[in-house]
Amino acid sequence: DVKVTQSSRYLVKRTGEKVFLECVQDMDHENMFWYRQDPGLGLRLIYFSYDVKMKEKGDIPEGYSVSREKKERFSLILESASTNQTSMYLCASSSRLGTGQATNEKLFFGSGTQLSVL
Amino acid sequence: AQSVAQPEDQVNVAEGNPLTVKCTYSVSGNPYLFWYVQYPNRGLQFLLKYITGDNLVKGSYGFEAEFNKSQTSFHLKKPSALVSDSALYFCAVRDRNSGGYQKVTFGTGTKLQVIP
């Protein structure tokens, strides 16, 4: 069964701490994504990566950075955590796009990390 | 820019009745459209997608959705709701002309409550 694994289900950190959220996929997918989910706001894209060592900003990259040193692993970094970064963080992956009906638009999500910044 | 609107925060339906969860979208070009479901304490799961072709798309668990270009809508439907369908449903869109990277925009989600 295909899997996207996020290292922690719940995480509590202090304001100003450096926080690492880890995500690993076992499907040999090229694309990986980090979203945050907030009530009433849905999912918002933070960063994504379409290849090792490549990254692209999403809609809300401020306060975050990412690292992709290996194909299967995509890390989200909060350089100095703040209370407004308290949220559910979801990692997702997908294979490289095909074309037409063969296009592979399906995202596979991890179970999420609920981060609380106090 | 691309966007998705889910006008209902919550939909309540009796078990056995048909259900509809509404979604409208906005893209500059032609859309790829998706529905995902999130069960409590779980990540999102893919339900179905519209890429091209038949406007009526069938997906997992008996769900289907109809693409309506003139109304820019992609409503999710099921003929007979089950209690186990209770979950949070997300509509999503990607502009076909946005290039090869899957920058998908999600709606705010609709909580479906099926009442026994």
mmCIF file of C-alpha atoms in Angstrom, chain A residues 9 31 33 35 37 40-43 45 48 50 59 90 94-95 97 100-101 103-107 109-111, chain B residues 32 34 36 38 41-44 46 49 51-53 88 90 94 99-109:
data_model
loop_
_atom_site.group_PDB
_atom_site.id
_atom_site.type_symbol
_atom_site.label_atom_id
_atom_site.label_comp_id
_atom_site.label_asym_id
_atom_site.label_seq_id
_atom_site.Cartn_x
_atom_site.Cartn_y
_atom_site.Cartn_z
ATOM 1 C CA ARG A 9 1.224 13.329 14.751
ATOM 2 C CA ASN A 31 6.608 15.886 -6.648
ATOM 3 C CA PHE A 33 4.133 19.363 -1.253
ATOM 4 C CA TYR A 35 0.163 22.419 2.971
ATOM 5 C CA GLN A 37 -4.889 23.326 7.048
ATOM 6 C CA GLY A 40 -12.404 28.077 7.515
ATOM 7 C CA LEU A 41 -9.353 28.520 5.294
ATOM 8 C CA GLY A 42 -9.014 25.044 3.820
ATOM 9 C CA LEU A 43 -5.626 23.891 2.601
ATOM 10 C CA LEU A 45 0.157 25.541 -0.231
ATOM 11 C CA PHE A 48 6.472 22.282 -3.215
ATOM 12 C CA TYR A 50 9.364 18.728 -8.251
ATOM 13 C CA ASP A 59 0.908 30.718 -1.713
ATOM 14 C CA LEU A 90 -0.116 18.096 5.623
ATOM 15 C CA SER A 94 2.461 12.786 -6.641
ATOM 16 C CA SER A 95 4.151 11.362 -9.681
ATOM 17 C CA LEU A 97 2.492 14.604 -14.840
ATOM 18 C CA GLY A 100 -4.239 14.225 -21.620
ATOM 19 C CA GLN A 101 -6.152 11.402 -20.021
ATOM 20 C CA THR A 103 -2.213 12.869 -16.665
ATOM 21 C CA ASN A 104 -1.563 11.791 -13.152
ATOM 22 C CA GLU A 105 -3.063 14.496 -11.025
ATOM 23 C CA LYS A 106 -3.685 12.459 -7.898
ATOM 24 C CA LEU A 107 -2.159 13.685 -4.637
ATOM 25 C CA PHE A 109 -1.459 12.781 1.618
ATOM 26 C CA GLY A 110 0.120 11.937 4.947
ATOM 27 C CA SER A 111 -1.957 11.860 8.130
ATOM 28 C CA TYR B 32 -8.677 20.126 -13.831
ATOM 29 C CA PHE B 34 -10.933 17.223 -7.950
ATOM 30 C CA TYR B 36 -10.890 14.857 -1.772
ATOM 31 C CA GLN B 38 -10.856 13.755 4.982
ATOM 32 C CA ASN B 41 -7.712 12.308 12.296
ATOM 33 C CA ARG B 42 -6.708 11.252 8.807
ATOM 34 C CA GLY B 43 -5.058 12.857 5.806
ATOM 35 C CA LEU B 44 -6.966 13.666 2.642
ATOM 36 C CA PHE B 46 -8.599 11.282 -3.437
ATOM 37 C CA LYS B 49 -11.241 13.990 -10.819
ATOM 38 C CA ILE B 51 -9.725 16.007 -16.647
ATOM 39 C CA THR B 52 -11.586 15.982 -19.947
ATOM 40 C CA GLY B 53 -14.377 14.128 -21.722
ATOM 41 C CA LEU B 88 -14.873 16.784 5.531
ATOM 42 C CA PHE B 90 -12.624 19.423 -0.248
ATOM 43 C CA ARG B 94 -5.771 23.389 -11.194
ATOM 44 C CA GLY B 99 2.435 24.502 -16.474
ATOM 45 C CA GLY B 100 3.799 21.140 -15.461
ATOM 46 C CA TYR B 101 3.785 21.699 -11.735
ATOM 47 C CA GLN B 102 0.764 20.595 -9.808
ATOM 48 C CA LYS B 103 -0.137 23.787 -8.018
ATOM 49 C CA VAL B 104 -3.580 22.756 -6.858
ATOM 50 C CA THR B 105 -5.875 25.202 -5.064
ATOM 51 C CA PHE B 106 -8.263 23.791 -2.468
ATOM 52 C CA GLY B 107 -11.572 25.107 -1.206
ATOM 53 C CA THR B 108 -12.339 25.724 2.446
ATOM 54 C CA GLY B 109 -14.050 22.383 2.906
#
